[in-house]
CSV table of C-alpha atoms in Angstrom, one decimal:
chain,number,residue,atom,x,y,z
R,52,MET,CA,22.2,57.7,128.4
R,53,SER,CA,22.3,59.4,125.1
R,54,THR,CA,19.2,61.2,124.0
R,55,GLN,CA,20.3,61.5,120.4
R,56,SER,CA,17.5,60.2,118.1
R,57,THR,CA,18.2,57.1,116.1
R,58,GLU,CA,15.5,58.0,113.6
R,59,PRO,CA,16.9,58.5,110.0
R,60,LYS,CA,17.4,62.1,109.1
R,61,LEU,CA,15.1,63.3,106.4
R,62,ASP,CA,16.1,65.6,103.6
R,63,GLN,CA,14.9,69.0,104.6
R,64,ARG,CA,14.9,70.6,101.2
R,65,GLU,CA,11.8,72.5,100.3
R,66,PRO,CA,9.7,70.9,97.5
R,67,SER,CA,10.6,72.4,94.2
R,68,GLY,CA,9.6,72.1,90.6
R,69,SER,CA,13.3,72.2,89.7
R,70,ALA,CA,14.5,69.6,92.3
R,71,PHE,CA,15.1,66.9,89.7
R,72,TYR,CA,17.6,69.1,87.9
R,73,ALA,CA,19.8,70.1,90.9
R,74,GLY,CA,23.0,69.5,88.9
R,75,ARG,CA,22.1,72.5,86.8
R,76,GLY,CA,22.3,75.0,89.7
R,77,VAL,CA,18.7,75.2,90.9
R,78,SER,CA,19.5,77.8,93.5
R,79,GLN,CA,20.3,80.3,90.7
R,80,THR,CA,17.2,79.7,88.6
R,81,PRO,CA,15.2,82.9,88.5
R,82,MET,CA,11.5,82.9,89.2
R,83,ILE,CA,9.5,84.5,86.5
R,84,THR,CA,6.6,86.8,87.4
R,85,HIS,CA,5.2,87.9,84.0
R,86,ALA,CA,6.0,88.1,80.3
R,87,LYS,CA,5.0,90.1,77.2
R,88,GLY,CA,6.1,89.8,73.6
R,89,ILE,CA,9.6,88.5,73.4
R,90,PHE,CA,10.5,89.5,77.0
R,91,PHE,CA,9.8,88.1,80.5
R,92,TRP,CA,10.6,89.4,84.0
R,93,ASP,CA,11.7,87.8,87.3
R,94,THR,CA,10.9,88.6,90.9
R,95,GLU,CA,13.8,91.0,91.1
R,96,GLY,CA,12.4,93.0,88.2
R,97,LYS,CA,15.1,91.9,85.8
R,98,ARG,CA,14.1,91.6,82.1
R,99,TYR,CA,15.1,88.8,79.8
R,100,LEU,CA,14.9,88.6,76.0
R,101,ASP,CA,13.6,85.2,75.1
R,102,GLY,CA,16.2,84.3,72.5
R,103,SER,CA,15.2,80.6,72.2
R,104,SER,CA,11.4,80.9,72.6
R,105,GLY,CA,11.8,78.9,75.8
R,106,ALA,CA,12.6,75.4,74.5
R,107,VAL,CA,11.9,76.6,71.0
R,108,ALA,CA,8.1,76.6,71.7
R,109,ALA,CA,6.9,80.2,72.3
R,110,ASN,CA,6.4,80.9,68.6
R,111,ILE,CA,4.0,83.9,68.9
R,112,GLY,CA,5.6,85.4,72.0
R,113,HIS,CA,4.3,85.8,75.5
R,114,GLY,CA,1.1,87.4,76.9
R,115,ASN,CA,-0.9,87.3,73.7
R,116,GLU,CA,-4.3,88.7,74.4
R,117,ARG,CA,-6.1,86.9,71.6
R,118,VAL,CA,-4.9,83.6,73.1
R,119,ARG,CA,-5.8,84.7,76.6
R,120,ASP,CA,-9.4,85.6,75.5
R,121,ALA,CA,-9.8,82.3,73.7
R,122,MET,CA,-8.6,80.4,76.7
R,123,MET,CA,-11.0,82.3,79.1
R,124,GLU,CA,-14.0,82.0,76.7
R,125,GLN,CA,-13.6,78.2,76.3
R,126,ALA,CA,-13.0,77.7,80.1
R,127,SER,CA,-16.1,79.7,80.9
R,128,ARG,CA,-18.2,77.2,78.9
R,129,PHE,CA,-16.4,73.8,79.5
R,130,SER,CA,-12.8,72.6,79.6
R,131,TYR,CA,-13.0,68.8,79.1
R,132,VAL,CA,-14.9,66.0,77.5
R,133,VAL,CA,-13.7,62.6,76.7
R,134,ARG,CA,-12.7,62.5,73.0
R,135,THR,CA,-14.1,59.0,72.3
R,136,ALA,CA,-17.6,60.0,73.4
R,137,PHE,CA,-17.9,63.7,72.5
R,138,THR,CA,-16.3,66.4,70.5
R,139,SER,CA,-16.3,70.2,70.5
R,140,GLU,CA,-16.3,73.1,68.1
R,141,ALA,CA,-12.7,74.0,69.2
R,142,THR,CA,-11.4,70.5,68.6
R,143,GLU,CA,-13.0,70.2,65.2
R,144,THR,CA,-11.9,73.7,64.1
R,145,LEU,CA,-8.3,73.0,65.2
R,146,CYS,CA,-8.1,69.6,63.4
R,147,LYS,CA,-9.3,71.2,60.2
R,148,MET,CA,-7.0,74.2,60.5
R,149,VAL,CA,-3.9,72.0,61.0
R,150,ALA,CA,-4.9,69.8,58.0
R,151,ASP,CA,-5.6,72.8,55.8
R,152,LEU,CA,-2.3,74.4,56.7
R,153,ALA,CA,-0.4,71.2,56.2
R,154,GLY,CA,-1.8,71.0,52.6
R,155,LEU,CA,-2.6,68.5,50.0
R,156,GLY,CA,-2.2,64.9,51.2
R,157,PHE,CA,-2.4,65.7,54.9
R,158,ASP,CA,-6.1,65.1,55.6
R,159,GLN,CA,-6.6,64.2,59.3
R,160,THR,CA,-5.3,65.5,62.6
R,161,PHE,CA,-4.9,63.4,65.8
R,162,LEU,CA,-4.5,65.7,68.8
R,163,VAL,CA,-2.3,64.9,71.8
R,164,SER,CA,-0.6,66.7,74.6
R,165,GLY,CA,2.9,67.2,73.3
R,166,GLY,CA,5.8,66.1,71.1
R,167,SER,CA,6.6,62.7,72.5
R,168,GLU,CA,2.9,61.7,72.4
R,169,ALA,CA,2.8,62.9,68.7
R,170,ILE,CA,5.8,60.7,67.9
R,171,GLU,CA,4.3,57.7,69.6
R,172,ALA,CA,1.1,58.2,67.6
R,173,THR,CA,2.9,58.2,64.3
R,174,LEU,CA,4.8,55.0,65.2
R,175,LYS,CA,1.6,53.2,66.3
R,176,LEU,CA,-0.5,54.4,63.3
R,177,ALA,CA,2.3,53.2,61.0
R,178,ARG,CA,2.4,49.8,62.6
R,179,GLN,CA,-1.4,49.3,62.6
R,180,TYR,CA,-1.6,50.4,59.0
R,181,ALA,CA,1.1,47.8,58.0
R,182,VAL,CA,-0.8,45.0,59.9
R,183,VAL,CA,-4.2,45.8,58.5
R,184,THR,CA,-2.8,46.0,54.9
R,185,GLY,CA,-1.2,42.6,55.1
R,186,GLN,CA,2.3,43.5,56.1
R,187,PRO,CA,2.6,42.2,59.7
R,188,LYS,CA,6.4,41.6,59.5
R,189,ARG,CA,7.0,45.4,59.2
R,190,SER,CA,7.9,46.6,62.7
R,191,LYS,CA,11.4,48.2,62.6
R,192,ILE,CA,11.6,52.0,62.6
R,193,LEU,CA,14.9,53.3,61.2
R,194,ALA,CA,16.2,56.7,62.5
R,195,ARG,CA,19.2,58.9,62.4
R,196,LEU,CA,22.3,59.1,64.7
R,197,PRO,CA,22.4,61.7,66.1
R,198,GLY,CA,18.7,62.5,66.5
R,199,TYR,CA,16.0,63.2,69.1
R,200,HIS,CA,12.4,62.3,69.0
R,201,GLY,CA,11.2,62.5,72.6
R,202,SER,CA,11.3,61.1,76.1
R,203,THR,CA,8.7,58.3,76.2
R,204,MET,CA,9.9,54.8,75.6
R,205,GLY,CA,8.8,54.5,72.0
R,206,ALA,CA,10.2,57.9,71.1
R,207,ALA,CA,13.4,57.2,73.0
R,208,ALA,CA,13.8,53.9,71.1
R,209,VAL,CA,14.1,55.9,67.8
R,210,THR,CA,16.2,58.7,69.4
R,211,GLY,CA,19.9,58.6,68.3
R,212,ASP,CA,21.7,59.3,71.5
R,213,PRO,CA,24.2,56.7,72.9
R,214,ASP,CA,24.0,58.1,76.4
R,215,ARG,CA,20.3,57.6,76.6
R,216,ASP,CA,20.6,54.1,75.0
R,217,GLU,CA,23.1,53.1,77.7
R,218,MET,CA,20.8,54.3,80.5
R,219,PHE,CA,17.4,53.1,79.2
R,220,GLY,CA,18.3,50.5,76.6
R,221,PRO,CA,17.7,47.5,78.9
R,222,MET,CA,14.1,48.7,79.2
R,223,MET,CA,13.2,49.1,75.5
R,224,ARG,CA,13.9,47.8,72.0
R,225,ILE,CA,16.4,50.2,70.5
R,226,MET,CA,15.7,50.7,66.8
R,227,PRO,CA,18.4,50.6,64.1
R,228,LYS,CA,20.2,53.9,63.2
R,229,VAL,CA,21.7,55.4,60.1
R,230,PRO,CA,24.1,58.4,60.0
R,231,ALA,CA,22.6,61.9,60.0
R,232,PRO,CA,23.9,64.1,57.1
R,233,LEU,CA,25.9,66.5,59.3
R,234,SER,CA,27.0,69.7,57.6
R,235,TYR,CA,29.8,70.8,59.9
R,236,ARG,CA,31.5,67.8,61.4
R,237,ILE,CA,31.9,65.9,58.1
R,238,PRO,CA,34.1,62.7,58.0
R,239,GLU,CA,37.4,63.0,56.1
R,240,GLY,CA,37.0,62.4,52.4
R,241,PHE,CA,33.6,64.0,52.1
R,242,ASP,CA,32.1,67.4,51.4
R,243,VAL,CA,28.6,68.4,52.4
R,244,ASP,CA,26.9,67.1,49.3
R,245,SER,CA,28.8,63.8,49.0
R,246,TYR,CA,28.3,63.0,52.7
R,247,ALA,CA,24.5,63.7,52.4
R,248,ASP,CA,24.5,61.2,49.5
R,249,TYR,CA,26.5,58.7,51.6
R,250,CYS,CA,23.9,59.0,54.5
R,251,ALA,CA,21.0,58.5,52.1
R,252,ASN,CA,22.8,55.4,50.7
R,253,GLU,CA,23.3,54.1,54.2
R,254,LEU,CA,19.5,54.3,54.7
R,255,GLU,CA,19.0,52.0,51.7
R,256,ARG,CA,21.8,49.7,52.8
R,257,GLN,CA,20.3,49.4,56.3
R,258,ILE,CA,16.8,48.7,54.9
R,259,LEU,CA,18.3,45.8,52.9
R,260,ALA,CA,20.4,44.6,55.9
R,261,GLU,CA,17.4,44.5,58.2
R,262,GLY,CA,15.2,42.9,55.5
R,263,GLU,CA,13.1,45.2,53.4
R,264,ASP,CA,9.8,43.5,54.4
R,265,THR,CA,10.6,44.1,58.1
R,266,VAL,CA,11.2,47.8,57.9
R,267,LEU,CA,8.1,49.8,58.8
R,268,ALA,CA,9.3,53.5,58.6
R,269,PHE,CA,12.1,55.9,58.6
R,270,ILE,CA,11.8,58.9,61.0
R,271,MET,CA,13.8,62.1,60.8
R,272,GLU,CA,13.7,65.8,61.6
R,273,PRO,CA,13.7,67.7,58.3
R,274,VAL,CA,15.4,70.6,60.2
R,275,GLY,CA,17.3,69.4,63.2
R,276,GLY,CA,16.5,70.3,66.8
R,277,VAL,CA,18.8,70.2,69.8
R,278,ALA,CA,20.3,66.8,68.9
R,279,THR,CA,21.9,68.1,65.6
R,280,GLY,CA,21.7,71.9,66.1
R,281,ALA,CA,19.3,73.1,63.4
R,282,LEU,CA,20.8,70.7,60.8
R,283,VAL,CA,19.6,71.4,57.3
R,284,ALA,CA,20.7,68.8,54.6
R,285,PRO,CA,21.3,69.6,50.9
R,286,ASP,CA,18.0,69.5,48.9
R,287,HIS,CA,19.0,66.3,47.1
R,288,TYR,CA,19.1,64.4,50.3
R,289,TYR,CA,15.4,64.8,51.0
R,290,LYS,CA,14.5,63.7,47.5
R,291,LYS,CA,16.8,60.7,47.6
R,292,VAL,CA,15.3,59.6,51.0
R,293,ARG,CA,11.8,59.9,49.6
R,294,GLU,CA,12.7,57.8,46.6
R,295,ILE,CA,14.4,55.1,48.8
R,296,CYS,CA,11.4,54.9,51.1
R,297,ASP,CA,9.0,54.5,48.1
R,298,ARG,CA,11.3,51.9,46.5
R,299,TYR,CA,10.9,49.6,49.6
R,300,GLY,CA,7.4,50.4,50.8
R,301,VAL,CA,8.8,52.2,53.9
R,302,LEU,CA,6.7,55.0,55.4
R,303,LEU,CA,8.5,58.3,55.8
R,304,ILE,CA,7.8,60.2,59.1
R,305,PHE,CA,8.9,63.8,59.6
R,306,ASP,CA,9.4,64.8,63.2
R,307,GLU,CA,8.3,68.5,63.1
R,308,VAL,CA,7.8,68.9,66.8
R,309,MET,CA,10.3,71.8,66.9
R,310,CYS,CA,10.6,72.9,63.2
R,311,GLY,CA,6.9,72.8,62.4
R,312,ALA,CA,4.1,75.4,62.9
R,313,GLY,CA,5.8,78.1,61.0
R,314,ARG,CA,9.2,78.1,62.7
R,315,THR,CA,11.2,77.7,59.4
R,316,GLY,CA,9.1,80.2,57.3
R,317,THR,CA,6.5,77.6,56.1
R,318,PHE,CA,3.9,75.9,58.2
R,319,LEU,CA,5.7,72.6,57.8
R,320,ALA,CA,9.4,72.4,57.2
R,321,ALA,CA,8.4,69.7,54.7
R,322,HIS,CA,7.0,72.4,52.5
R,323,HIS,CA,10.6,73.5,51.6
R,324,TRP,CA,11.0,70.1,49.8
R,325,PRO,CA,7.7,69.5,48.0
R,326,ASN,CA,9.2,66.6,46.0
R,327,ALA,CA,10.0,64.8,49.3
R,328,LEU,CA,6.8,65.1,51.4
R,329,PRO,CA,6.5,62.6,54.2
R,330,ASP,CA,3.7,60.1,54.9
R,331,LEU,CA,3.2,61.2,58.5
R,332,VAL,CA,4.1,64.3,60.5
R,333,ALA,CA,4.4,64.9,64.2
R,334,CYS,CA,4.0,68.5,65.3
R,335,ALA,CA,3.9,70.2,68.7
R,336,LYS,CA,5.7,73.1,70.5
R,337,GLY,CA,4.7,76.0,68.2
R,338,LEU,CA,1.3,74.5,67.6
R,339,SER,CA,0.2,76.0,71.0
R,340,ALA,CA,3.2,78.3,71.3
R,341,GLY,CA,3.8,77.4,74.9
R,342,TYR,CA,0.3,78.4,76.1
R,343,THR,CA,-0.8,74.8,76.8
R,344,PRO,CA,0.5,71.3,76.3
R,345,LEU,CA,-0.5,70.3,72.8
R,346,GLY,CA,0.7,68.2,69.9
R,347,ALA,CA,-0.6,66.6,66.8
R,348,MET,CA,-0.1,63.8,64.3
R,349,ILE,CA,-1.0,64.7,60.7
R,350,ALA,CA,-1.9,61.8,58.4
R,351,PRO,CA,-3.4,61.2,55.0
R,352,ASN,CA,-6.8,59.5,54.4
R,353,ARG,CA,-5.1,56.7,52.5
R,354,ILE,CA,-3.6,55.5,55.8
R,355,VAL,CA,-6.3,56.6,58.2
R,356,ASP,CA,-9.1,55.0,56.2
R,357,LYS,CA,-7.5,51.6,56.2
R,358,VAL,CA,-7.0,51.7,60.0
R,359,VAL,CA,-10.6,52.9,60.6
R,360,GLU,CA,-12.0,50.2,58.4
R,361,SER,CA,-10.2,47.6,60.5
R,362,GLY,CA,-12.0,48.8,63.7
R,363,GLY,CA,-10.3,52.1,64.6
R,364,PHE,CA,-6.9,53.4,65.8
R,365,LEU,CA,-5.8,51.4,68.9
R,366,HIS,CA,-4.3,54.4,70.7
R,367,GLY,CA,-5.4,57.5,72.7
R,368,HIS,CA,-4.8,59.6,75.7
R,369,THR,CA,-7.1,61.1,78.4
R,370,TYR,CA,-6.5,64.6,77.2
R,371,SER,CA,-6.4,64.0,73.4
R,372,GLY,CA,-8.3,66.8,71.7
R,373,ASN,CA,-9.5,68.4,74.9
R,374,PRO,CA,-11.5,71.6,74.2
R,375,LEU,CA,-9.4,74.0,76.3
R,376,SER,CA,-6.1,73.1,74.6
R,377,SER,CA,-7.9,73.0,71.2
R,378,ALA,CA,-9.3,76.5,71.7
R,379,ILE,CA,-5.8,77.8,72.5
R,380,GLY,CA,-4.4,76.1,69.5
R,381,VAL,CA,-7.0,77.7,67.2
R,382,ALA,CA,-6.1,81.1,68.6
R,383,VAL,CA,-2.3,80.5,68.2
R,384,LEU,CA,-2.7,79.4,64.5
R,385,ARG,CA,-5.0,82.4,63.8
R,386,GLU,CA,-2.2,84.7,65.1
R,387,LEU,CA,0.3,82.8,63.0
R,388,VAL,CA,-1.7,83.4,59.8
R,389,ASP,CA,-3.3,86.8,60.5
R,390,GLN,CA,0.0,88.4,61.5
R,391,ASP,CA,1.9,86.8,58.7
R,392,LEU,CA,4.4,85.4,61.1
R,393,MET,CA,5.8,82.8,58.7
R,394,THR,CA,6.9,85.5,56.4
R,395,ASN,CA,8.5,87.3,59.3
R,396,ALA,CA,10.2,84.1,60.4
R,397,GLU,CA,11.8,83.8,57.0
R,398,ARG,CA,12.9,87.5,56.8
R,399,MET,CA,14.1,87.8,60.4
R,400,GLY,CA,15.7,84.4,60.2
R,401,ASN,CA,17.8,85.5,57.3
R,402,LEU,CA,18.8,88.7,59.1
R,403,LEU,CA,19.7,86.8,62.3
R,404,ARG,CA,21.8,84.2,60.5
R,405,HIS,CA,23.7,87.0,58.7
R,406,LYS,CA,24.4,88.8,62.0
R,407,LEU,CA,25.4,85.6,63.7
R,408,THR,CA,27.8,84.8,60.9
R,409,VAL,CA,29.4,88.2,61.3
R,410,LEU,CA,29.8,87.5,65.0
R,411,LYS,CA,31.3,84.1,64.2
R,412,ASP,CA,34.0,85.6,62.1
R,413,ARG,CA,34.9,88.0,65.0
R,414,THR,CA,35.1,85.4,67.7
R,415,ASN,CA,37.5,82.5,68.5
R,416,THR,CA,34.8,80.1,69.8
R,417,ILE,CA,31.9,80.1,67.4
R,418,GLY,CA,32.6,77.4,64.8
R,419,ASP,CA,29.4,77.3,62.8
R,420,VAL,CA,26.0,79.0,62.3
R,421,ARG,CA,23.3,77.1,60.6
R,422,GLY,CA,19.5,76.8,60.4
R,423,LEU,CA,16.4,77.8,58.4
R,424,GLY,CA,13.9,80.6,59.2
R,425,LEU,CA,14.0,81.3,63.0
R,426,LEU,CA,15.3,77.9,63.9
R,427,ASN,CA,19.1,78.4,64.1
R,428,ALA,CA,22.0,77.0,66.1
R,429,VAL,CA,25.4,78.4,67.0
R,430,GLU,CA,28.1,75.8,67.5
R,431,ILE,CA,30.7,76.4,70.2
R,432,VAL,CA,34.3,75.2,69.7
R,433,GLU,CA,37.6,75.4,71.5
R,434,ASP,CA,39.6,75.4,68.3
R,435,LYS,CA,38.0,76.7,65.0
R,436,ALA,CA,40.7,75.2,62.9
R,437,THR,CA,40.3,71.6,64.2
R,438,LYS,CA,36.6,72.0,65.3
R,439,ALA,CA,37.7,70.6,68.6
R,440,ILE,CA,35.1,71.1,71.4
R,441,PHE,CA,35.8,72.1,74.9
R,442,PRO,CA,36.4,69.4,77.5
R,443,ALA,CA,33.3,68.1,79.4
R,444,SER,CA,34.4,69.9,82.6
R,445,SER,CA,34.1,73.2,80.9
R,446,GLN,CA,30.4,72.7,80.1
R,447,ALA,CA,30.9,75.5,77.5
R,448,SER,CA,27.4,75.7,76.1
R,449,TYR,CA,25.8,75.8,79.5
R,450,ARG,CA,28.4,78.4,80.6
R,451,VAL,CA,27.6,80.6,77.6
R,452,SER,CA,23.9,80.2,78.4
R,453,ALA,CA,24.5,81.2,82.0
R,454,ILE,CA,26.5,84.3,81.1
R,455,ALA,CA,23.7,85.3,78.6
R,456,ARG,CA,21.1,84.9,81.3
R,457,ASP,CA,23.0,87.1,83.7
R,458,LEU,CA,23.0,89.7,80.9
R,459,GLY,CA,19.3,89.3,80.3
R,460,LEU,CA,19.2,86.9,77.3
R,461,HIS,CA,17.7,83.5,77.4
R,462,ILE,CA,19.3,80.9,75.0
R,463,TYR,CA,18.9,77.2,75.0
R,464,GLY,CA,22.2,75.3,75.2
R,465,ARG,CA,22.9,71.6,74.5
R,466,ARG,CA,26.0,69.4,74.7
R,467,ALA,CA,24.8,66.6,72.4
R,468,ALA,CA,25.4,63.0,73.6
R,469,SER,CA,28.2,64.2,76.0
R,470,GLY,CA,29.9,66.1,73.2
R,471,LYS,CA,30.2,63.2,70.8
R,472,PHE,CA,28.6,65.4,68.1
R,473,GLY,CA,29.5,68.9,69.4
R,474,GLU,CA,27.7,71.5,71.4
R,475,TRP,CA,25.7,74.5,70.6
R,476,PHE,CA,22.8,76.7,71.6
R,477,MET,CA,19.6,77.4,69.7
R,478,ALA,CA,19.1,81.0,68.4
R,479,ALA,CA,15.4,80.8,67.9
R,480,PRO,CA,13.4,83.8,69.2
R,481,PRO,CA,9.7,84.1,68.8
R,482,LEU,CA,8.3,84.6,65.3
R,483,ILE,CA,7.0,88.1,66.3
R,484,ILE,CA,10.6,89.5,66.7
R,485,ALA,CA,11.3,92.8,65.0
R,486,GLU,CA,14.6,94.1,63.5
R,487,ASP,CA,15.4,96.3,66.4
R,488,GLU,CA,14.9,93.4,68.8
R,489,ILE,CA,17.3,91.3,66.6
R,490,ASP,CA,19.8,94.1,67.2
R,491,LEU,CA,19.3,93.8,70.9
R,492,PHE,CA,19.6,90.0,70.8
R,493,MET,CA,23.0,90.5,69.0
R,494,GLU,CA,24.2,93.2,71.4
R,495,LEU,CA,23.6,90.9,74.3
R,496,LEU,CA,25.1,87.8,72.6
R,497,THR,CA,28.2,89.8,71.5
R,498,GLU,CA,28.8,90.8,75.1
R,499,THR,CA,28.1,87.2,76.2
R,500,PHE,CA,31.0,85.9,74.0
R,501,ARG,CA,33.3,88.8,75.0
R,502,ILE,CA,32.9,87.6,78.6
R,503,PHE,CA,33.1,83.9,77.8
R,504,GLU,CA,36.3,84.3,75.8
R,505,SER,CA,37.9,86.5,78.4
R,506,GLU,CA,37.1,83.8,81.0
R,507,ILE,CA,38.7,81.0,79.0
R,508,ARG,CA,41.8,83.1,78.4
């Protein structure tokens, strides 16, 4: 008689925080032990330059003692109270700091735990405002293709990514999209300026096609993130979008989850276009600089007051405005201001883009460099003349990132929508970076492309 067990075999893999991303080579993922400034170290003692601020979040660098002290001081007193019943000095201070830095017309701050939650808050506040002001038919949120606004269902519904729509579309109401004003892969017959005009006109056409009294808002990243690779449109695009939204009573929402909090050289990227300021802003990432999950919606009194008068905002989260995260956020913003990091972001960003452009001209596989401040992208191509990308099997952006990591440089790669819109990596180091560290960044990146191009040959 066989003694072999008939019980089903269980997967014997050890539990891992990276288990859900096995396709990306979990076994090679280094384990980090400590970090300081723009560097971090793994268990083997290897040092990495954080060339993308993690996922473009660690704006003030790692191991900041001011943030550590604020965290410990708040934790020693209390870490949590429910926001609907109590508040704290840290929470109130942070809300005021964010509103003050955002400037005129941005009066109130609604704190959440991250970017997707901040986006959800803007969508829900916009909808409630429309209803309480007698516009109940307004429910459609127009967005751009490509674009990215988060991973929750509401945020995914306004994200412009065909792959995600195919996977999760049956579970949600996908919102209408208009073309993003791409600056590198421009359709035939256009230049950068005329295509930006076309994209703005498409927004107006889509509003009319949907029915202007049904369109609630238009959401966009003023400076693109990973979905468009630090896309910056011509100045006239922003002004035209603002005018179109005003013409039809459509709220304009800026997703500044990645580009906000000083990353582009101003507190909000919106400040680069003062004649096109949005109605609502979602901010996260740099708001806490990676020290805690934190995000915020920034809104004007003219919207908030109407909602409050109707009975209050029908939205919230368990950790909204928790004192510990708020204290960390306050310390991060104080570092941002006191160390004049927004000025440094502008100055170092200009230097970095110049050096990246020089590298582009010396390589065969860098097709474009674009961005604003220290939010930049480097587009990888197989053929610079045709702008053709590498085949999917090459996973070029991920291979470049892997080579860079082996050399001691962290960069954040992305193949957008399976390559439908190109592939790139974000060149977005912490805002504290100095000129000699920019030189080291470029030294490592130059060697990365030397190795990559020798491999593909």
